[in-house]
Coordinates of C-alpha atoms in Angstrom, one line a residue:
Chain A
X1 CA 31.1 -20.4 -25.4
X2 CA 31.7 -23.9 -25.1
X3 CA 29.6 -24.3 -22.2
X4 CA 28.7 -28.1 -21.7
X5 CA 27.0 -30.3 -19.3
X6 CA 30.1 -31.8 -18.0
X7 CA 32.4 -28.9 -17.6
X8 CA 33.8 -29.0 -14.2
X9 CA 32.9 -26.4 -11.3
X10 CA 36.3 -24.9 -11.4
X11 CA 36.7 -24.3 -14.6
X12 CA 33.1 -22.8 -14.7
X13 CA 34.4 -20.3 -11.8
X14 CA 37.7 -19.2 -13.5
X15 CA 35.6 -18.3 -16.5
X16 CA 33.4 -15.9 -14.8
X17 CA 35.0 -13.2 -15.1
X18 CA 35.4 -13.5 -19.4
X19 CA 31.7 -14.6 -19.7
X20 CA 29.8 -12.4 -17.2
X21 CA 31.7 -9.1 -18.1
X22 CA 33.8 -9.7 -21.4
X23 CA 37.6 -9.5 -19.4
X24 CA 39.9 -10.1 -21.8
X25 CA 43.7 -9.2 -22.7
X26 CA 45.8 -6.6 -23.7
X27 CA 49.3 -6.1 -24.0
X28 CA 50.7 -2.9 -22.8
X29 CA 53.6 -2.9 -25.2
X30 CA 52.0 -3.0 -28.6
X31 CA 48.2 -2.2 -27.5
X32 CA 46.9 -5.4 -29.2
X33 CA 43.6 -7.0 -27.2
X34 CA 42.7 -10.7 -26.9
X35 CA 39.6 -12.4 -26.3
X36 CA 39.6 -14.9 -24.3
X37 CA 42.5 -14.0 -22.2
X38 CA 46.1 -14.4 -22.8
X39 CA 49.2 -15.1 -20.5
X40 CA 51.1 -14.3 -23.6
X41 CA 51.5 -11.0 -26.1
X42 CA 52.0 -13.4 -29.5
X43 CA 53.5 -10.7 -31.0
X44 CA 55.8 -9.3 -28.3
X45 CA 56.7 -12.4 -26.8
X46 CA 59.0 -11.8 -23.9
X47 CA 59.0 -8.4 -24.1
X48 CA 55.5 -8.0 -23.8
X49 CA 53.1 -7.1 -20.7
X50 CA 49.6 -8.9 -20.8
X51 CA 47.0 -6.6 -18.3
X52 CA 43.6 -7.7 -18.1
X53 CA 41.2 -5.4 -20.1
X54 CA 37.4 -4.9 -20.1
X55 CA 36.1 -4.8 -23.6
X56 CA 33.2 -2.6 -24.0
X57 CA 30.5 -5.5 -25.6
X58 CA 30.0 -3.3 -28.8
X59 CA 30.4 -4.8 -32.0
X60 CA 29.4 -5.9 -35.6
X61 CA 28.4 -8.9 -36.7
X62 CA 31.1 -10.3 -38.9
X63 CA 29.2 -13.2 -40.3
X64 CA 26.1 -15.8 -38.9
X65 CA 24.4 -18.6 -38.9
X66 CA 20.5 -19.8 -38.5
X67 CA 20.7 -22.6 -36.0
X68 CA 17.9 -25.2 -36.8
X69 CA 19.4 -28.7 -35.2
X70 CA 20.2 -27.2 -32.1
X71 CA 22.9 -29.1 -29.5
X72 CA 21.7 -31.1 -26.4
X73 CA 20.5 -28.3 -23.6
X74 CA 19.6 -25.6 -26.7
X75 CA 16.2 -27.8 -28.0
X76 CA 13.8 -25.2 -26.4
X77 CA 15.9 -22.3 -28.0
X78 CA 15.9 -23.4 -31.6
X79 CA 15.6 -22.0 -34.2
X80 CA 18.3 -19.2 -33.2
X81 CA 20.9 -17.4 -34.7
X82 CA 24.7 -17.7 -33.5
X83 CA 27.3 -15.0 -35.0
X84 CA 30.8 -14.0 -35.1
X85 CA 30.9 -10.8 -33.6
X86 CA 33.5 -8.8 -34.2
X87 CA 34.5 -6.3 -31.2
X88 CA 35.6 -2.8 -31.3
X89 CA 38.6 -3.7 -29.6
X90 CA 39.4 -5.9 -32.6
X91 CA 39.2 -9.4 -31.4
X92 CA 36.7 -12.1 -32.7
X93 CA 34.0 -14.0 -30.6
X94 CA 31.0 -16.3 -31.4
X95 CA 28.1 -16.0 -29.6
X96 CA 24.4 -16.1 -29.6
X97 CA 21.7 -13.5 -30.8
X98 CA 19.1 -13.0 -28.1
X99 CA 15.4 -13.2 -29.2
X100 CA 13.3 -11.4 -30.5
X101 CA 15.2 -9.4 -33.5
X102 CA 15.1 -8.9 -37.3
X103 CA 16.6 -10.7 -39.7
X104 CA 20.2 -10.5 -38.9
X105 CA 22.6 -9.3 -41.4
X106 CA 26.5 -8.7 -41.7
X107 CA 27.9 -5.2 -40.5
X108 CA 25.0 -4.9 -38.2
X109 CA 25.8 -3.4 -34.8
X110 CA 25.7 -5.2 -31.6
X111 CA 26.0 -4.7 -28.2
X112 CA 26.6 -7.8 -25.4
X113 CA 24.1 -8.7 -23.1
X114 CA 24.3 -10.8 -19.5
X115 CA 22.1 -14.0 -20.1
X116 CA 21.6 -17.7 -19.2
X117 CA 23.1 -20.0 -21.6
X118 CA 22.6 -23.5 -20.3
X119 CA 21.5 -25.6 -17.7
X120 CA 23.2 -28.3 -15.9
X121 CA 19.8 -30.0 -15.4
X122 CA 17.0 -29.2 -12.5
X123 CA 19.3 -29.3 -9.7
X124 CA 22.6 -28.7 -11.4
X125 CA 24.5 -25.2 -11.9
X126 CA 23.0 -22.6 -13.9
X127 CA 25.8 -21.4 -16.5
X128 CA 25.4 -17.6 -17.6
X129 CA 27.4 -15.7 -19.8
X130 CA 27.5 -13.3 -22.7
X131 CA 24.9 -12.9 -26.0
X132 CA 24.6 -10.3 -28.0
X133 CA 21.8 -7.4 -29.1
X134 CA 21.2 -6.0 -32.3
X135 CA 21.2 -2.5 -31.7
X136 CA 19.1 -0.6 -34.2
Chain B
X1 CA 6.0 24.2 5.2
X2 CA 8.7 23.0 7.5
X3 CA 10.5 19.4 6.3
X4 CA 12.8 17.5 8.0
X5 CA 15.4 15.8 6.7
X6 CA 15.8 12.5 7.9
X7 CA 18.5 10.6 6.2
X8 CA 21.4 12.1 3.8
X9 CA 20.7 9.9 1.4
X10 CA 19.6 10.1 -2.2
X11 CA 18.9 8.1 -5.5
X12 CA 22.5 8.8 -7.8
X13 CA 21.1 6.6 -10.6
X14 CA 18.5 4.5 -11.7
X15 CA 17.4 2.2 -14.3
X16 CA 14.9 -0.2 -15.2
X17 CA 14.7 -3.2 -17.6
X18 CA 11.3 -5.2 -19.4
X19 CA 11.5 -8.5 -21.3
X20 CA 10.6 -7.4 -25.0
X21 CA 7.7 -10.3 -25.4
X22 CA 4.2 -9.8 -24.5
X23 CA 1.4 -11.6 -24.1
X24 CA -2.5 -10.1 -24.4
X25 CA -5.3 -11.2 -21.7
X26 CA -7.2 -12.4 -24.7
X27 CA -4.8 -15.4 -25.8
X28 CA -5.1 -16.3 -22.3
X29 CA -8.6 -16.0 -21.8
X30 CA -9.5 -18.1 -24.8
X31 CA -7.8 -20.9 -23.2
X32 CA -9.7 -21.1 -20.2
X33 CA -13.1 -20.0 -21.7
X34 CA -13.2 -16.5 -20.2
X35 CA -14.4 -13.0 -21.5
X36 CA -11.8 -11.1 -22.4
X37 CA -12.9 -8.2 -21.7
X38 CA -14.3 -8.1 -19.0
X39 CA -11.3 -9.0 -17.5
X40 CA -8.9 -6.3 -19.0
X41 CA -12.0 -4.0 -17.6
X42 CA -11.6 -5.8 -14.3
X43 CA -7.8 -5.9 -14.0
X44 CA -7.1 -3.1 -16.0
X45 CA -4.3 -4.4 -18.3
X46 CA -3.9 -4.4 -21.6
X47 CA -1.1 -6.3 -21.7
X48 CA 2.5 -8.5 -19.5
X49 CA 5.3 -9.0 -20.1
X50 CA 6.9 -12.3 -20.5
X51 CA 11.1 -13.2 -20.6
X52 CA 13.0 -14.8 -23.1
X53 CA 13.7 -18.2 -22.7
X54 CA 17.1 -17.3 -21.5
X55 CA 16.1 -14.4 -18.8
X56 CA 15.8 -14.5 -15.1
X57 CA 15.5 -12.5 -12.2
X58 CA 19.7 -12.3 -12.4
X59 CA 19.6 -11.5 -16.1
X60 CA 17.2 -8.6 -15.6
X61 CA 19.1 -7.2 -12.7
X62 CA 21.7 -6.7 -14.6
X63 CA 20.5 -4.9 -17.3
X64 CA 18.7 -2.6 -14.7
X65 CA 22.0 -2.2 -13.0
X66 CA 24.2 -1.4 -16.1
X67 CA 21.4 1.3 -17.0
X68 CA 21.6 2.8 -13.5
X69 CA 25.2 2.6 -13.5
X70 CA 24.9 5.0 -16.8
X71 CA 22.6 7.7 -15.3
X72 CA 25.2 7.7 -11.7
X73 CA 28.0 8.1 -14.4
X74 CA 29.6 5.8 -11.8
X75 CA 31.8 3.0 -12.3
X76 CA 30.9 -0.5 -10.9
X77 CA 33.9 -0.4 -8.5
X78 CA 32.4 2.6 -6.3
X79 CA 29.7 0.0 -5.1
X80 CA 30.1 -0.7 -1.5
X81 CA 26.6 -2.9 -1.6
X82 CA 24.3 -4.7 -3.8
X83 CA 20.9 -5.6 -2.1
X84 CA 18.6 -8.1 -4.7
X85 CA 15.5 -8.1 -3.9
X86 CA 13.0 -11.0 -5.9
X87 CA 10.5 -13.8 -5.2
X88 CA 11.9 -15.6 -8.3
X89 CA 15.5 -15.7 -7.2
X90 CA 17.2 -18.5 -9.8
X91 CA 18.3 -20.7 -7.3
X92 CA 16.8 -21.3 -4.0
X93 CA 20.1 -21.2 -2.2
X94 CA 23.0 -19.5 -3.9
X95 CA 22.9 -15.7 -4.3
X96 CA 21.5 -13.8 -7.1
X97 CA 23.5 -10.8 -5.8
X98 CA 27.0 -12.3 -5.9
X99 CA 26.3 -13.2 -9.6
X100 CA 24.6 -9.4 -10.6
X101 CA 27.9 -8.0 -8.5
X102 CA 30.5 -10.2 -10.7
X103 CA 28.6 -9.2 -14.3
X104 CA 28.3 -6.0 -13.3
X105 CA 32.2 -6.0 -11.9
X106 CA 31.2 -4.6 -8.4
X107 CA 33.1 -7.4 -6.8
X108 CA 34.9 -8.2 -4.5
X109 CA 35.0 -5.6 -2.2
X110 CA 31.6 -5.3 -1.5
X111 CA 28.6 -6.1 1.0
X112 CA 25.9 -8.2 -0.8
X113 CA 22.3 -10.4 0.0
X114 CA 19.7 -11.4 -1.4
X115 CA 16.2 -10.1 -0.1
X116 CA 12.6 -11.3 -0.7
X117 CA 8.9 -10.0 0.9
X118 CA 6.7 -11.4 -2.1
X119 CA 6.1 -7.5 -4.5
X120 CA 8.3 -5.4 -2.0
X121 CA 12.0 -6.7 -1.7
X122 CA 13.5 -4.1 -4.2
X123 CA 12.0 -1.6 -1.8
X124 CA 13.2 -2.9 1.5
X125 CA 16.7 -3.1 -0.2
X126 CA 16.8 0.8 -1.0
X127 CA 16.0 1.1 2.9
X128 CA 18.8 -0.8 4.0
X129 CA 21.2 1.0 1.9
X130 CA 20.2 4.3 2.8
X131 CA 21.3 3.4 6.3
X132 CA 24.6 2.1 5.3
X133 CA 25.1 5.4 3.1
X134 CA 23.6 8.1 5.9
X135 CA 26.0 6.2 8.3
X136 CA 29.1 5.9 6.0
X137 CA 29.4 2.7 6.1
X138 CA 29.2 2.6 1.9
X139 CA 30.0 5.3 -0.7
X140 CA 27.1 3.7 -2.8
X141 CA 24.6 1.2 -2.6
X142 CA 23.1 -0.9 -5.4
X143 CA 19.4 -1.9 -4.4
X144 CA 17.3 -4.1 -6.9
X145 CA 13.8 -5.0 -7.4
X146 CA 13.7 -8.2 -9.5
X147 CA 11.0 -10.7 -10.6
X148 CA 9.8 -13.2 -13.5
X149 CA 6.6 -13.7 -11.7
X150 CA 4.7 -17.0 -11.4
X151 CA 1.2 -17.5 -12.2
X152 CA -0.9 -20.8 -11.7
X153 CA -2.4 -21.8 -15.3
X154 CA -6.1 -20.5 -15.6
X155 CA -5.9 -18.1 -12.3
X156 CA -6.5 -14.6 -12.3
X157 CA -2.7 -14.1 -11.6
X158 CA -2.2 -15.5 -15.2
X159 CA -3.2 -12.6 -16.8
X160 CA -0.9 -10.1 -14.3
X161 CA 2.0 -12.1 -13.8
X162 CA 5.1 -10.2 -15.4
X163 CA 8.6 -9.6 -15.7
X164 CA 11.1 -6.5 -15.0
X165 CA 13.5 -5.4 -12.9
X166 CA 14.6 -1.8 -11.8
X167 CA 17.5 -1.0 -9.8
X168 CA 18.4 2.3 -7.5
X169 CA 21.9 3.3 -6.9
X170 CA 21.5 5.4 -3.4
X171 CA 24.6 7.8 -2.3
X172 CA 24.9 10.6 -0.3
X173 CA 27.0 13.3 -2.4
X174 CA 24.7 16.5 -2.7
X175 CA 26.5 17.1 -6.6
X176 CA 25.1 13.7 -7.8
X177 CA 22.0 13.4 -6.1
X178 CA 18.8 13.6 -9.0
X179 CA 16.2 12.9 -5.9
X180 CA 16.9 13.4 -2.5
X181 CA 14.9 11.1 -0.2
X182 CA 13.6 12.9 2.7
X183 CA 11.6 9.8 4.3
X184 CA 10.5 6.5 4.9
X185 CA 8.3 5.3 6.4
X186 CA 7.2 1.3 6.8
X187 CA 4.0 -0.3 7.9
X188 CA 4.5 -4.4 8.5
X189 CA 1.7 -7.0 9.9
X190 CA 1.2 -10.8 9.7
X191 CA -1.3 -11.1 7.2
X192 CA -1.9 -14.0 5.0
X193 CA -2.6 -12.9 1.3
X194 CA -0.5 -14.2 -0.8
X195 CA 1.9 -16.8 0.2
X196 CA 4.4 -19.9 -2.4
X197 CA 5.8 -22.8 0.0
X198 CA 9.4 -24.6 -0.8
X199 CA 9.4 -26.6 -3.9
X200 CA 5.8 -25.5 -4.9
X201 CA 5.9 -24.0 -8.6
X202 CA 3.2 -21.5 -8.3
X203 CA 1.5 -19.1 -5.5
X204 CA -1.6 -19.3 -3.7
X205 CA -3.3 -16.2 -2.6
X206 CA -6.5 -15.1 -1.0
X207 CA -8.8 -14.0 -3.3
X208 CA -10.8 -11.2 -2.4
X209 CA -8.9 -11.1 1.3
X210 CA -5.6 -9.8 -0.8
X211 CA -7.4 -6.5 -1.2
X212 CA -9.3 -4.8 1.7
X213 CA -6.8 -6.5 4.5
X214 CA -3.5 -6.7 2.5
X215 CA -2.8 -4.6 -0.5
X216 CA -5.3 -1.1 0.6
X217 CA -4.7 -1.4 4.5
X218 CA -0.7 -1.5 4.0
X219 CA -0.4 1.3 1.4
X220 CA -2.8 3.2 3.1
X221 CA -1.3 3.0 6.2
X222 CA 2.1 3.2 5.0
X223 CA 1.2 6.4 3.3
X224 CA -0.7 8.0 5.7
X225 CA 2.0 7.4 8.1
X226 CA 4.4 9.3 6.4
X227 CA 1.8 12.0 5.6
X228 CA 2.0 12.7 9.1
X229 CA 5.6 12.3 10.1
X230 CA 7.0 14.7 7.6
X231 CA 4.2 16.9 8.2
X232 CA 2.5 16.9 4.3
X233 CA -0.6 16.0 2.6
X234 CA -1.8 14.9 -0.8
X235 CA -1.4 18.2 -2.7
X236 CA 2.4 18.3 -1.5
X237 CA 3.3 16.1 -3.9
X238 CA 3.5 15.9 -7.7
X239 CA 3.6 12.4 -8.5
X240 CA 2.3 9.7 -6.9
X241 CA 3.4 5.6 -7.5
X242 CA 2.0 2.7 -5.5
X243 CA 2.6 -1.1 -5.4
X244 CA 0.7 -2.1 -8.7
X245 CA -0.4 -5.9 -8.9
X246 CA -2.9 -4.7 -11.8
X247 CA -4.1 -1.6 -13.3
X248 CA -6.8 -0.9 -11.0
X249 CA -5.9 -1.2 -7.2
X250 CA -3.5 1.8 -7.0
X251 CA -6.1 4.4 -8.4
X252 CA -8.6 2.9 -6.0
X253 CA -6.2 3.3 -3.4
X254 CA -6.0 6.8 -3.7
X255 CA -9.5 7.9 -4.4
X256 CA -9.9 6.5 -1.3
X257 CA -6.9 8.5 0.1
X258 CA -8.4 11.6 -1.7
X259 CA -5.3 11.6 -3.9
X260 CA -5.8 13.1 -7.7
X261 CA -5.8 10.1 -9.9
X262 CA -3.9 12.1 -12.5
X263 CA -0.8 12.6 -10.0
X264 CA -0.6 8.8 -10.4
X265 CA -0.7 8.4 -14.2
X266 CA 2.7 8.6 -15.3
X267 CA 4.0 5.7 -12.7
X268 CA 1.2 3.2 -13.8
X269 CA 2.7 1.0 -16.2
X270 CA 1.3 -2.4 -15.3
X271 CA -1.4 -2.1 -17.4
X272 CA 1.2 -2.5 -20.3
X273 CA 3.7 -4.4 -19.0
X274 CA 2.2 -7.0 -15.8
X275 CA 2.9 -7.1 -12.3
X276 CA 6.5 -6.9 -12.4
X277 CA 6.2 -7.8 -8.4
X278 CA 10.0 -6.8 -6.5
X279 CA 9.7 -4.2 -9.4
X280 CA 6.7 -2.9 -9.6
X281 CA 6.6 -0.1 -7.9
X282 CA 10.3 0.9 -8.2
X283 CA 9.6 0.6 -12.3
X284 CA 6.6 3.0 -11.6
X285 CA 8.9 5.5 -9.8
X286 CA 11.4 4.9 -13.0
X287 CA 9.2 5.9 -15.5
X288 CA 8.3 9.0 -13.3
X289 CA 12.1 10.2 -12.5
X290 CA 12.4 9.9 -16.7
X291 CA 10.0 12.8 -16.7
X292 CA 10.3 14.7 -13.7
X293 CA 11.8 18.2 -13.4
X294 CA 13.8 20.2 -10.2
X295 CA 11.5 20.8 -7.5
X296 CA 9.0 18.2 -7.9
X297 CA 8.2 15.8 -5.0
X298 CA 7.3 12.3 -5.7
X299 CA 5.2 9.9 -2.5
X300 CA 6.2 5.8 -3.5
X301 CA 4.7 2.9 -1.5
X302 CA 5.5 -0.5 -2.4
X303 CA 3.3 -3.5 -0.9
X304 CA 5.0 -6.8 -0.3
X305 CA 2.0 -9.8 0.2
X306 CA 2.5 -11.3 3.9
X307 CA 2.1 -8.2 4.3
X308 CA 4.1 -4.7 4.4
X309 CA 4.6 -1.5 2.6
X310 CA 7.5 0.7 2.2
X311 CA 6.5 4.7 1.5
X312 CA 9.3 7.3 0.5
X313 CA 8.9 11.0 0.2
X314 CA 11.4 12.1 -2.8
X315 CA 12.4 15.6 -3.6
X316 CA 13.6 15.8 -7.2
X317 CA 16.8 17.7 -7.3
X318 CA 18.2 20.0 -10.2
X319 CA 20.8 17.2 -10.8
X320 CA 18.0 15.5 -13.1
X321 CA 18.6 18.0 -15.6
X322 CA 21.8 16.8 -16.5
X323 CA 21.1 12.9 -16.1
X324 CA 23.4 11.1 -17.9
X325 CA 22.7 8.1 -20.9
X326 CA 20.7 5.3 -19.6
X327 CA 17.8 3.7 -21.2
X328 CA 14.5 5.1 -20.4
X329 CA 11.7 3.1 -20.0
X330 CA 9.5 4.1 -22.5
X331 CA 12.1 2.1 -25.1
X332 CA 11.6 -0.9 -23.2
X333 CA 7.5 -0.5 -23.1
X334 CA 7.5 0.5 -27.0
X335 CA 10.0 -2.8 -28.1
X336 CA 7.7 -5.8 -28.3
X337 CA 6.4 -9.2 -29.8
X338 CA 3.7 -10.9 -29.0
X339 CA 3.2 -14.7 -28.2
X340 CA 0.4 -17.0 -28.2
X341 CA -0.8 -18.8 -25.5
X342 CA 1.4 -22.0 -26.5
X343 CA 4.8 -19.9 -27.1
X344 CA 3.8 -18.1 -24.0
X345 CA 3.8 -21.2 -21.8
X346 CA 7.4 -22.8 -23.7
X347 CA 8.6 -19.7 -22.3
X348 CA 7.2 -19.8 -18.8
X349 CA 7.7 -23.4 -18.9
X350 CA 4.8 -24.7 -17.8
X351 CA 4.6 -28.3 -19.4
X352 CA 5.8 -30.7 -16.9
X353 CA 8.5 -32.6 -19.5
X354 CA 10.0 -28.7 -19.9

């Protein structure tokens, strides 16, 4: 997510729209979808045409890890589990697993959820953005 | 009988949303050297809900909007309002409604506020979009009762306090409508019951005074009054769900109303899930729309502390039969994990270095 303490306002605000709903890429040409966003088709180049795309927040895990030495703002959360999560569209994105679930394992199915991740503080902003679910 | 029909407006979709962790009265009760029992007897509950560490009245509203979104079969773009109603709002100034309308992608051309009146914001909000719908000012509005309750360590609100959320899409076409509402009906006063000040963590109530002059005289009243402006009484209706701040006051409520206590069952759930305040009653109408078949009329009050109720006279339409997917709340009830009292108060955070 790479959320952090620091991060300025703005750049808070232009991610909005890629943490709270999962917008991402796709280019129009070759039907290939990014996550995070991309002004650029890699594969097309010039001849490609980027849209902006909604992915649907169902996925698998791909692989994970038990988080025991958690970063500063992620003490209270520990221990937790963080996967990559690999979405139907195709791309690749880490995030957390919310609490309370079963031991995670790879293939299992997921589904993204809207949650806080961090905050700046007692009187700074409140960051949100996407998790996932195990979905049984 | 004769009805009038008041507003063209109905409920589209609807969906409601409970943290999965729980908490039992007697982890609480041990702590403060009470009887345990006696006070499930005395609240009625069995049982709150508590939220994750990273879940909030915004976080809930959403996943009550997304499931109402699911039974509409509507996309997030058809919103033309999203009302949020909570007395936990996340910040103290900065809506929790912009930030639902953005995760839900409502925005940006929509009408949105936030709303609180203590346990009967969510309420208030499905009244103010029925006027915008009946009056076309909006397709569809988003109304949504919200709230990870606050309760003082060692009061009796400790044991109630919970967390939900349910949300109410309202529209106006006939083909979509699952529950027309044919009424409402408000009754407001000046009444200090229940009352949290600006930068004070928890709530102060009334004891005793929250019942006889706040909670029964509003829902009474409220319910009453629309008894008698649309013309019905008590056996009218088929389901019955009031403002529940535990597991006893609603059925007490209508005994005294001469209302079936059985009519009321299905839309108690706060004896296994807390006072889910701004949510309360519109989860209790939730878990009764999950149910309820064509022709069947359902009477909801809410009660906000401060004091007013909100009453609405539903008809449920032949639509429900073919609701679309949406998560019924009977998942949400059955998915849980208990904490002990000192999990339960990292979570609420209620050490002062938290």
């Amino acid at each position: 997510m790479g959320v952090n303490m620091d991060e300025s306002l703005a750049i808070t605000w232009r991610r909005i729209p890629e943490r709270y709903r999962l917008e991402g890429s796709e280019c129009t040409k070759c039907k290939t979808s990014y996550f995070p966003t991309r002004k650029l088709c890699p594969a097309c180049r010039r001849k490609g045409s980027i849209a902006t795309k909604m992915f649907s927040g169902k996925g698998t895990i791909y692989s994970f890890s038990e988080i025991y030495a958690p970063p500063a703002g992620f003490e209270l959360e520990a221990p937790y589990t963080i996967a990559i999560v690999q979405l139907e569209e195709g791309p690749k994105i880490t995030a957390q697993i919310v609490a309370p679930h079963p031991q995670v394992k790879i293939g299992d199915s997921v589904e993204a959820v809207f949650r806080k991740i961090q905050e700046d503080g007692q009187e700074g902003l409140i960051h949100y953005g996407f998790k996932f679910r195990l979905v049984k | 009988m004769i009805l009038i029909v008041i507003f063209m407006a109905g409920i589209v979709g609807y969906g409601s949303y409970v943290p999965s962790f729980r908490i039992k009265p007697d982890e609480i009760a041990k702590i403060w050297g009470e009887e345990a029992e006696r006070i499930k007897k005395g609240l009625g509950i069995q049982e709150k809900s508590v939220p994750a560490l990273d879940e909030d009245s915004a976080t809930m509203a959403v996943e009550a909007a997304k499931n109402a979104l699911a039974v509409a079969g509507i996309s997030a773009k058809k919103l033309g309002a999203v009302y949020v109603g909570s007395e936990s709002h996340p910040y103290a100034v900065k809506p929790t409604a912009t930030m639902v309308a953005e995760a839900l992608g409502a925005t940006p051309d929509l009408m949105a506020a936030d709303l609180e009146f203590a346990c009967k914001a969510g309420t208030a909000g499905i009244q103010i979009c029925m006027g915008l719908v009946s009056s076309n000012m909006v397709n569809y509005g988003l109304a949504i009762g919200t709230d990870t309750s606050q309760g003082r360590p060692g009061d009796a609100l400790e044991y109630t306090a919970g967390a939900g959320a349910a949300a109410y899409i309202i529209g106006r076409e006939k083909s979509q409508i699952l529950a027309q509402i044919d009424a409402t009906y408000s009754y407001t006063s000046d009444t200090p019951d229940f009352w949290r000040r600006p930068h004070a963590e928890f709530p102060t109530h009334g004891g005793r005074f929250t019942g006889v002059p706040a909670y029964f005289k509003h829902v009474m009243s409220a319910t009453q009054g629309l008894f008698e402006k649309t013309n019905t009484r008590a056996s009218d209706y088929d389901y019955f769900v009031f403002h529940q701040p535990n597991g006893k006051f609603p059925l007490e409520a209508a005994k005294k109303m001469g209302i079936d206590t059985a009519k009321l069952k299905q839309g108690l759930v706060t004896p296994v899930i807390g006072n889910t305040y701004s949510a309360a009653s519109l989860i209790g109408l939730a878990s009764v729309l999950d149910v309820a078949k064509a022709g069947e009329r359902i009477l909801v009050t809410s009660f906000g502390s401060g004091a007013g109720s909100d009453s609405f006279a539903l008809s449920v339409t032949a639509n429900i039969e073919n609701r679309k997917n949406g998560v019924p709340l009977a998942h949400y009830v059955a998915q849980k994990e208990y904490l002990c009292y000192g999990l339960y108060v990292k979570h609420r955070k209620k050490l002062k270095s938290l």
